[in-house]
C-alpha atoms as one frame of an Amber mdcrd trajectory, in Angstrom:
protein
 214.979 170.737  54.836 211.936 168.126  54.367 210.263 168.174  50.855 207.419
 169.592  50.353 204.224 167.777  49.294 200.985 168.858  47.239 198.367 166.530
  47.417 197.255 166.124  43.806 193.212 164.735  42.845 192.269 161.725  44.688
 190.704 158.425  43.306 193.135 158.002  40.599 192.860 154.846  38.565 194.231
 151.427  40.112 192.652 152.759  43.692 196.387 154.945  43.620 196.664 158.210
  44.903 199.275 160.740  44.057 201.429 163.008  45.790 204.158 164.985  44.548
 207.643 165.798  46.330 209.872 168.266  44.507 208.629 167.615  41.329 208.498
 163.390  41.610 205.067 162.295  41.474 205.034 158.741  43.920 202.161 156.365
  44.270 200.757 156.201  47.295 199.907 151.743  48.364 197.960 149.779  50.622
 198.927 146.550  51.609 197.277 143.807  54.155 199.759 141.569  55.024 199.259
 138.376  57.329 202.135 136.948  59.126 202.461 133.041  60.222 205.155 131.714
  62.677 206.459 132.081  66.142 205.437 135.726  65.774 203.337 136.456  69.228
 205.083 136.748  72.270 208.261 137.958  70.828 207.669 141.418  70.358 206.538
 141.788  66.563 203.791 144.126  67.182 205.861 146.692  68.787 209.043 146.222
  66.418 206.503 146.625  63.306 205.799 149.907  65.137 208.711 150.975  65.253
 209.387 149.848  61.898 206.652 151.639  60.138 207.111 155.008  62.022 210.672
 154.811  61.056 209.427 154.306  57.357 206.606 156.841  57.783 203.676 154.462
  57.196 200.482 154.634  58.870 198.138 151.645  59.638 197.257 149.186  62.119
 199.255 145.556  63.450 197.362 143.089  65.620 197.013 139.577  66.766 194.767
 136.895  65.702 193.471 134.478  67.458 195.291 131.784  65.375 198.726 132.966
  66.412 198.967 135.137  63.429 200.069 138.445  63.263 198.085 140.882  60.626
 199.339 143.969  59.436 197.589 146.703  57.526 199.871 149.464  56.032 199.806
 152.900  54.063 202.444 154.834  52.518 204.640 155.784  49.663 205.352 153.041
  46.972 208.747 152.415  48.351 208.210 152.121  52.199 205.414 150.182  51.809
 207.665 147.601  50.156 210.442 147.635  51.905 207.975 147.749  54.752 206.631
 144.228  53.627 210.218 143.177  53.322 210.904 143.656  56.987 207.342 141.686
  57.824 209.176 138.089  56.295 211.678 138.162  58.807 210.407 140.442  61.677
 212.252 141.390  64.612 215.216 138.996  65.983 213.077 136.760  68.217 210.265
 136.008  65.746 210.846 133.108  63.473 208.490 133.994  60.155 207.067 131.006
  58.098 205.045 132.562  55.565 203.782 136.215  54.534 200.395 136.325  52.694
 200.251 139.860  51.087 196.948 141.168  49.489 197.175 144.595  47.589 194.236
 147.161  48.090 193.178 150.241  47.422 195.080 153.443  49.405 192.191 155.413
  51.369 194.658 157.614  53.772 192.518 156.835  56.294 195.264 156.401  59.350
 197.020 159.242  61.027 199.520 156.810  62.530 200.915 153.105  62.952 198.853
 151.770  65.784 199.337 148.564  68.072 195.451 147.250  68.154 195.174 144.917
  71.146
């Protein structure tokens, strides 16, 4: 049986939001994350999907036009970092170099993980 979850007041301190889940309150993140390697043409984009649905984050993943990957994720505390995790090694074909990872504030704006072309 999935937990239940009451949103609680929005705009808490430290641009955090809070939900609680039997009783646990959990901080809700936002992270932009920037990925540099061999990480276009070997499927990242769609494994991050996967990825982040599987972790039940919402957000975006795209490429840049400097053979980057960026990645912009919401979620609970612990997905989000795990999440992140996953992003410095990507899926099996991508070789990944270096993460940057910036920290911002959670808005819940996304209803999903989305591929933007």
């Amino acid at each position: 049986m999935p937990a239940t979850m009451d949103a609680a007041p929005k705009g808490c301190p430290g641009g955090l939001d809070w939900v609680e889940t039997r009783g646990i309150e959990m901080a809700n993140k936002r992270v932009q994350l920037v990925i540099r390697g061999r990480v276009q043409g070997c499927f990242f984009r769609a494994a991050a999907q996967r990825e982040a649905r599987r972790l039940g984050v919402t957000g975006w993943v795209k490429n840049r036009t400097d053979g980057s990957v960026e990645m912009l994720a919401e979620g609970d505390e612990d997905a989000i970092k795990e999440f992140s995790l996953w992003a410095g090694h990507g899926p099996s074909a991508a070789r990944v170099d270096h993460v940057d990872q910036r920290w911002r504030g959670y808005t819940g704006e996304f209803p999903e993980f989305s591929i933007i072309e």
